[in-house]
Every structure is written in C-alpha cells, then in structure tokens.
Amino acid sequence: MQQLLDILDDRLEVGDAVLTGGVDPISLMIRIGTRSRFSHMAVVTGPGQLTEAYDYAFNPDESDDGIYGLSFSDYAARATTARHFQILRPIGIDRERVANTAAYLRSHSPGFPGVGMLCLALCGLSTPFLQALPDAAGRSATGRQIRLAGDGVRRMHCAETATRIYHEAGLPIRFENPRLTYHIRQLVDEEPTTELAALPTIDRTASRGSWPGGGIRQLRRNAGRTITAVRRTVQERSTAADPVDLADLILPGDFLRASPFDKIGRFRWNGSGWIEVPTTQFALDGRQPAKPVVTAA
C-alpha cells in the first residue's frame, strides 16, 4: 500500500486520470468483457483527492452507491487486488473547472449502473457475433444492447464519469478505436451528434450501499434476491426511455488511446512490489491500430 501511495503522491496532478486493473472477480469480469488490462478509473480533482463512480455494495437494483471523493490513501488501501496501474494527464485542461464539475457531481450523484456495467461487458464480448449477422438483424440486436447498457445521466459508471468531467471542463476528447466502436457507430448513425447529455440537476439520489455487499461471494449467498433484482433492473432498462450518448459506452481502457492525454506512467505488480513499465514497452492493450475516431466535443 505504501509504495502505491508514494507513487500517487509523487506523480499525480489535478485533472489526471488514474486507471487500475484488478484480479478480484468483479474486476476480472469487466476486464474479460472489455478485453482490457483495466477495469476502473478515477480522476484527480483536488490535492490528495480523487473522484470516482464506484459500486461499494454491488447492488443489482442500481439504487445506491454513486459518485464519491476519496483520499489517495483510501484509494491505495483499496487497491490490494490491483495488478496494473496507469496515469494519464490531459493536455490543456482547466483544473478549476475539473474540480468544480467533480464537486457538482458528488452532490448530484445518481446511482451506479451495476447491471449496466455487465451489459457493457456483454456488448464487448458479443461484437463478433453481431458483425456476423445480416445487416438488419445486427442493427436490431445492437440497438437492443445499447438500450440495455446506456442510460444517459440516470446512472453513471467510472469511465462515463471521467468523460463527463472532462467534457464539462472543456476538453475535446478523441477516442481512437474504442472497444464498443461497433455500438458507438450505430449510436452516431441514429443520433448524429457527439454532444453529451447535461449533468443531473436533482439533489444526490444515491447513498453508499449496504446490501448485498461483499462482492460475488455475498451475491451467491443472496442468490434468490439477486436474481430477482437483476430481472427487475433489466426490465427497467429495457423499457426506459433515457437518452443514450457516447459517454455511456466509453470504457476505462478506451482512455489509453484517447487524446489529448500524455502517458505519465504505467506500473505493474510483480508479486512483491510495483515496478514501472518503460514508455517504449507500453502495449496497445489488446486493440488493433486505430481506425474510427470518436470525439466528445
């Protein structure tokens, strides 16, 4: 913990994006589904402070948790299962606007889309099958997946929160070949705009959850209630009319090939401590060279 905390204290500035990839069951599901080393991200929004969307209870009702501020020390203490860590620095960001937007989101936070994140992972896994379908069938199935995975600002996951913070701070992000390019392309075709939805205007609706808590193990213990909650949430998502925008479909690993960001450092756990990976050895994180470019302007 202390070594990671020292890295955070030494390297981070307001506005930086912090990506982590863990080996706990939930992180592994996200990493496998999104074909990435990284499963979570946060934004530095003040001295020694990060802002993130996080699911403390892993509640499939999507009625709690939300957007929080936490200290570097709390972040480092929680990262006991992390195996990959990277810092990205936006170029030309207005740091005051970053801090103000994050403060606003913390006080107007919607819940965390636990089921929505699983839907996003399934979107990534199913893309090859969707591409193999006839055009009409592929578009129809993709549209249904987008409706299940996206919800505007009614729920906000970690990479979505970062995207909206940067957008409100005036940073025009270019995402090169994002993982859900196939889905994003259809979204842009149907709604030919990259403008993001306005931030939520109601007072904070989410609170730190207490059930079921404990991640996958506790979900198994409450299997019946969990299945009921997932069914209810999927039904709600499939019938909701929330506008979907680009930020709903952005994943943590998409920031690795986004601009304008500088790569400040990548680190990996070698079993006994964190070692820095030379910039020349940065991998593309499982992605092919860029083709489509999607801009959140």
Short mmCIF file of C-alpha atoms in Angstrom, two decimals:
data_model
loop_
_atom_site.label_atom_id
_atom_site.label_comp_id
_atom_site.label_asym_id
_atom_site.label_seq_id
_atom_site.Cartn_x
_atom_site.Cartn_y
_atom_site.Cartn_z
CA MET A 1 0.00 0.00 0.00
CA GLN A 2 2.70 2.49 0.99
CA GLN A 3 4.57 2.14 -2.30
CA LEU A 4 1.43 2.84 -4.33
CA LEU A 5 0.57 5.77 -2.08
CA ASP A 6 4.06 7.18 -2.65
CA ILE A 7 3.53 6.91 -6.42
CA LEU A 8 0.20 8.71 -6.16
CA ASP A 9 1.63 11.49 -4.01
CA ASP A 10 4.66 11.91 -6.25
CA ARG A 11 3.10 11.72 -9.71
CA LEU A 12 -0.49 12.93 -9.62
CA GLU A 13 -1.81 16.39 -10.50
CA VAL A 14 -5.36 17.73 -10.60
CA GLY A 15 -7.01 16.52 -13.80
CA ASP A 16 -5.04 13.29 -14.12
CA ALA A 17 -6.85 10.06 -14.99
CA VAL A 18 -5.92 7.05 -12.83
CA LEU A 19 -6.61 3.60 -14.31
CA THR A 20 -6.41 0.35 -12.34
CA GLY A 21 -6.91 -3.29 -13.22
CA GLY A 22 -7.51 -5.90 -10.54
CA VAL A 23 -7.82 -9.66 -10.17
CA ASP A 24 -10.85 -9.74 -7.88
CA PRO A 25 -13.87 -11.49 -9.51
CA ILE A 26 -15.77 -8.31 -10.42
CA SER A 27 -12.71 -6.63 -11.93
CA LEU A 28 -11.87 -9.78 -13.87
CA MET A 29 -15.38 -9.92 -15.34
CA ILE A 30 -15.04 -6.33 -16.55
CA ARG A 31 -11.52 -6.88 -17.90
CA ILE A 32 -12.51 -10.03 -19.78
CA GLY A 33 -15.69 -8.48 -21.14
CA THR A 34 -13.93 -5.31 -22.29
CA ARG A 35 -10.69 -7.05 -23.37
CA SER A 36 -8.53 -4.72 -21.32
CA ARG A 37 -5.98 -4.71 -18.51
CA PHE A 38 -8.02 -2.01 -16.78
CA SER A 39 -11.37 -2.28 -15.02
CA HIS A 40 -11.68 1.02 -13.14
CA MET A 41 -10.69 4.67 -13.34
CA ALA A 42 -10.86 7.84 -11.27
CA VAL A 43 -9.94 11.49 -11.79
CA VAL A 44 -7.73 13.62 -9.55
CA THR A 45 -9.95 16.54 -8.59
CA GLY A 46 -8.10 18.18 -5.71
CA PRO A 47 -4.95 17.99 -3.59
CA GLY A 48 -4.73 14.38 -2.46
CA GLN A 49 -8.28 13.68 -3.67
CA LEU A 50 -9.82 11.52 -6.37
CA THR A 51 -13.39 11.48 -7.66
CA GLU A 52 -14.87 8.22 -8.92
CA ALA A 53 -18.08 6.36 -9.58
CA TYR A 54 -17.89 3.18 -7.53
CA ASP A 55 -20.18 0.33 -6.55
CA TYR A 56 -19.45 -0.35 -2.89
CA ALA A 57 -22.38 -2.73 -2.42
CA PHE A 58 -22.52 -4.28 -5.91
CA ASN A 59 -26.27 -3.83 -5.71
CA PRO A 60 -28.10 -5.07 -8.84
CA ASP A 61 -31.00 -2.74 -8.02
CA GLU A 62 -28.75 0.16 -9.14
CA SER A 63 -30.39 2.25 -6.45
CA ASP A 64 -27.35 3.12 -4.37
CA ASP A 65 -23.63 3.91 -4.43
CA GLY A 66 -22.72 6.61 -6.93
CA ILE A 67 -20.02 9.27 -7.27
CA TYR A 68 -17.63 9.84 -4.38
CA GLY A 69 -14.49 11.69 -3.40
CA LEU A 70 -11.78 9.74 -1.63
CA SER A 71 -8.23 10.35 -0.49
CA PHE A 72 -5.13 8.95 -2.14
CA SER A 73 -4.52 6.83 0.97
CA ASP A 74 -8.01 5.29 0.83
CA TYR A 75 -7.60 4.59 -2.87
CA ALA A 76 -4.23 2.89 -2.30
CA ALA A 77 -5.60 0.85 0.62
CA ARG A 78 -8.45 -0.44 -1.53
CA ALA A 79 -6.17 -1.44 -4.40
CA THR A 80 -4.93 -4.64 -2.75
CA THR A 81 -6.03 -6.77 -5.73
CA ALA A 82 -4.76 -4.32 -8.37
CA ARG A 83 -2.14 -5.65 -10.78
CA HIS A 84 -2.00 -2.83 -13.33
CA PHE A 85 -1.94 0.91 -12.77
CA GLN A 86 -1.59 3.81 -15.20
CA ILE A 87 -1.63 7.61 -15.06
CA LEU A 88 -2.79 9.79 -17.97
CA ARG A 89 -2.60 13.58 -17.99
CA PRO A 90 -4.98 15.69 -20.12
CA ILE A 91 -3.28 18.41 -22.12
CA GLY A 92 -4.65 21.92 -21.72
CA ILE A 93 -7.26 21.11 -19.08
CA ASP A 94 -8.83 23.80 -16.92
CA ARG A 95 -8.13 22.36 -13.47
CA GLU A 96 -10.55 24.67 -11.68
CA ARG A 97 -13.38 23.51 -13.92
CA VAL A 98 -12.39 19.88 -13.27
CA ALA A 99 -12.61 20.46 -9.52
CA ASN A 100 -15.91 22.35 -9.78
CA THR A 101 -17.53 19.73 -12.02
CA ALA A 102 -16.43 16.91 -9.72
CA ALA A 103 -17.82 18.74 -6.68
CA TYR A 104 -21.13 19.21 -8.51
CA LEU A 105 -21.33 15.51 -9.42
CA ARG A 106 -20.57 14.41 -5.89
CA SER A 107 -23.55 16.45 -4.66
CA HIS A 108 -25.90 15.47 -7.52
CA SER A 109 -24.85 11.85 -7.91
CA PRO A 110 -27.09 9.24 -9.48
CA GLY A 111 -26.60 5.58 -8.64
CA PHE A 112 -24.00 3.23 -10.07
CA PRO A 113 -25.08 1.01 -13.01
CA GLY A 114 -24.00 -2.39 -11.69
CA VAL A 115 -26.13 -4.34 -14.17
CA GLY A 116 -25.37 -1.73 -16.83
CA MET A 117 -21.64 -2.45 -16.49
CA LEU A 118 -22.29 -6.16 -17.02
CA CYS A 119 -24.32 -5.24 -20.10
CA LEU A 120 -21.38 -3.19 -21.39
CA ALA A 121 -19.06 -6.16 -20.90
CA LEU A 122 -21.51 -8.39 -22.78
CA CYS A 123 -21.63 -5.82 -25.58
CA GLY A 124 -17.88 -6.19 -25.99
CA LEU A 125 -17.99 -9.99 -25.95
CA SER A 126 -20.86 -10.20 -28.43
CA THR A 127 -19.48 -7.79 -31.04
CA PRO A 128 -18.01 -10.54 -33.32
CA PHE A 129 -21.38 -12.34 -33.35
CA LEU A 130 -23.27 -9.12 -34.11
CA GLN A 131 -20.94 -8.38 -37.02
CA ALA A 132 -21.61 -11.84 -38.44
CA LEU A 133 -25.39 -11.26 -38.56
CA PRO A 134 -27.19 -9.85 -41.61
CA ASP A 135 -27.21 -6.04 -41.52
CA ALA A 136 -30.81 -5.59 -40.39
CA ALA A 137 -30.59 -8.25 -37.69
CA GLY A 138 -27.23 -6.93 -36.49
CA ARG A 139 -28.53 -3.37 -36.21
CA SER A 140 -31.64 -4.52 -34.35
CA ALA A 141 -29.70 -6.63 -31.84
CA THR A 142 -27.11 -3.88 -31.36
CA GLY A 143 -29.85 -1.32 -30.74
CA ARG A 144 -31.35 -3.52 -28.02
CA GLN A 145 -27.94 -3.89 -26.38
CA ILE A 146 -27.39 -0.12 -26.45
CA ARG A 147 -30.72 0.45 -24.72
CA LEU A 148 -29.81 -2.09 -22.03
CA ALA A 149 -26.33 -0.67 -21.46
CA GLY A 150 -27.00 3.06 -21.77
CA ASP A 151 -28.99 5.38 -19.54
CA GLY A 152 -27.73 8.93 -20.04
CA VAL A 153 -27.03 10.52 -16.66
CA ARG A 154 -29.60 8.47 -14.71
CA ARG A 155 -26.75 6.12 -13.72
CA MET A 156 -23.04 6.83 -14.18
CA HIS A 157 -20.14 4.37 -14.22
CA CYS A 158 -16.45 5.18 -13.70
CA ALA A 159 -15.27 5.89 -17.26
CA GLU A 160 -18.52 7.69 -18.03
CA THR A 161 -18.00 9.94 -15.02
CA ALA A 162 -14.45 10.77 -16.15
CA THR A 163 -15.68 11.52 -19.68
CA ARG A 164 -18.37 13.86 -18.41
CA ILE A 165 -15.96 15.63 -16.04
CA TYR A 166 -13.52 16.30 -18.87
CA HIS A 167 -16.31 17.33 -21.21
CA GLU A 168 -17.65 19.88 -18.74
CA ALA A 169 -14.09 21.16 -18.25
CA GLY A 170 -13.91 21.91 -21.98
CA LEU A 171 -11.59 19.08 -23.06
CA PRO A 172 -12.47 17.71 -26.55
CA ILE A 173 -11.55 14.03 -26.17
CA ARG A 174 -10.81 11.95 -29.28
CA PHE A 175 -11.31 8.24 -28.62
CA GLU A 176 -9.40 6.17 -31.17
CA ASN A 177 -10.94 2.79 -31.88
CA PRO A 178 -12.88 2.41 -28.60
CA ARG A 179 -13.83 -1.10 -27.58
CA LEU A 180 -17.52 -0.61 -28.39
CA THR A 181 -16.86 1.06 -31.75
CA TYR A 182 -19.47 -1.16 -33.40
CA HIS A 183 -22.13 0.03 -30.98
CA ILE A 184 -20.97 3.64 -30.98
CA ARG A 185 -21.10 3.74 -34.78
CA GLN A 186 -24.77 2.76 -34.71
CA LEU A 187 -25.48 5.26 -31.95
CA VAL A 188 -23.91 8.06 -34.00
CA ASP A 189 -25.81 6.93 -37.11
CA GLU A 190 -29.12 7.09 -35.25
CA GLU A 191 -28.31 10.27 -33.32
CA PRO A 192 -25.75 12.12 -35.47
CA THR A 193 -24.18 14.11 -32.65
CA THR A 194 -21.40 13.60 -30.14
CA GLU A 195 -22.88 16.14 -27.69
CA LEU A 196 -23.21 14.66 -24.24
CA ALA A 197 -26.27 14.91 -22.03
CA ALA A 198 -26.37 17.70 -19.46
CA LEU A 199 -25.32 16.76 -15.94
CA PRO A 200 -28.03 15.66 -13.47
CA THR A 201 -29.87 18.56 -11.84
CA ILE A 202 -31.55 16.87 -8.88
CA ASP A 203 -30.02 16.56 -5.42
CA ARG A 204 -27.96 13.45 -4.75
CA THR A 205 -30.10 10.36 -5.22
CA ALA A 206 -27.58 7.66 -4.31
CA SER A 207 -26.13 6.66 -0.96
CA ARG A 208 -23.39 4.22 -0.03
CA GLY A 209 -24.96 0.80 -0.26
CA SER A 210 -25.02 -1.90 2.39
CA TRP A 211 -26.70 -4.82 0.59
CA PRO A 212 -25.64 -7.24 -0.62
CA GLY A 213 -22.03 -6.04 -0.19
CA GLY A 214 -19.07 -8.35 -0.17
CA GLY A 215 -18.96 -8.76 -3.94
CA ILE A 216 -19.55 -12.08 -5.69
CA ARG A 217 -19.47 -14.22 -2.53
CA GLN A 218 -22.29 -12.32 -0.88
CA LEU A 219 -24.29 -12.30 -4.11
CA ARG A 220 -24.19 -16.10 -4.10
CA ARG A 221 -25.48 -16.16 -0.55
CA ASN A 222 -28.40 -13.99 -1.61
CA ALA A 223 -28.88 -15.73 -4.95
CA GLY A 224 -32.68 -15.58 -4.97
CA ARG A 225 -32.86 -11.89 -4.11
CA THR A 226 -30.03 -11.16 -6.53
CA ILE A 227 -31.75 -12.87 -9.46
CA THR A 228 -34.99 -11.04 -8.71
CA ALA A 229 -33.17 -7.72 -8.52
CA VAL A 230 -31.30 -8.35 -11.79
CA ARG A 231 -34.52 -9.27 -13.59
CA ARG A 232 -36.22 -6.13 -12.29
CA THR A 233 -33.28 -3.93 -13.31
CA VAL A 234 -33.03 -5.47 -16.79
CA GLN A 235 -36.77 -4.94 -17.28
CA GLU A 236 -36.41 -1.34 -16.16
CA ARG A 237 -33.50 -0.77 -18.51
CA SER A 238 -35.23 -2.40 -21.48
CA THR A 239 -38.31 -0.18 -21.14
CA ALA A 240 -36.68 3.09 -20.05
CA ALA A 241 -36.60 5.99 -22.47
CA ASP A 242 -33.41 7.59 -21.18
CA PRO A 243 -31.34 9.19 -23.96
CA VAL A 244 -28.12 7.26 -24.59
CA ASP A 245 -24.97 9.17 -25.50
CA LEU A 246 -21.33 8.45 -26.20
CA ALA A 247 -20.23 8.66 -22.56
CA ASP A 248 -22.48 5.69 -21.67
CA LEU A 249 -20.42 3.45 -23.97
CA ILE A 250 -16.91 4.57 -23.03
CA LEU A 251 -14.82 2.09 -21.00
CA PRO A 252 -11.70 2.64 -18.86
CA GLY A 253 -9.34 1.10 -21.41
CA ASP A 254 -10.59 3.47 -24.13
CA PHE A 255 -8.63 6.28 -22.48
CA LEU A 256 -5.34 4.54 -23.34
CA ARG A 257 -5.77 5.56 -26.97
CA ALA A 258 -7.53 8.85 -26.34
CA SER A 259 -6.17 12.33 -26.95
CA PRO A 260 -5.16 14.86 -25.79
CA PHE A 261 -3.53 12.87 -22.97
CA ASP A 262 0.10 12.32 -22.02
CA LYS A 263 1.14 8.96 -20.60
CA ILE A 264 2.72 9.83 -17.26
CA GLY A 265 3.44 6.31 -16.07
CA ARG A 266 2.35 2.69 -16.20
CA PHE A 267 3.08 0.28 -13.36
CA ARG A 268 2.53 -3.43 -12.79
CA TRP A 269 2.64 -5.60 -9.71
CA ASN A 270 5.41 -8.22 -9.84
CA GLY A 271 4.37 -10.14 -6.74
CA SER A 272 6.37 -8.13 -4.24
CA GLY A 273 6.01 -4.52 -5.35
CA TRP A 274 5.12 -2.08 -8.11
CA ILE A 275 7.55 -1.71 -11.00
CA GLU A 276 7.33 0.97 -13.67
CA VAL A 277 6.93 -0.14 -17.29
CA PRO A 278 9.07 1.91 -19.71
CA THR A 279 7.00 4.01 -22.09
CA THR A 280 8.56 2.22 -25.06
CA GLN A 281 7.07 -1.05 -23.80
CA PHE A 282 3.50 0.22 -23.48
CA ALA A 283 1.21 -2.24 -25.23
CA LEU A 284 -1.95 -1.36 -27.12
CA ASP A 285 -3.98 -3.22 -24.52
CA GLY A 286 -5.36 -5.76 -26.94
CA ARG A 287 -6.51 -3.28 -29.56
CA GLN A 288 -5.62 -3.04 -33.22
CA PRO A 289 -4.20 0.21 -34.66
CA ALA A 290 -6.76 2.98 -34.70
CA LYS A 291 -9.43 3.20 -37.35
CA PRO A 292 -12.51 5.12 -36.21
CA VAL A 293 -12.09 8.28 -34.17
CA VAL A 294 -14.98 9.38 -31.96
CA THR A 295 -14.90 12.85 -30.44
CA ALA A 296 -16.77 14.01 -27.36
CA ALA A 297 -16.80 17.70 -28.26
#
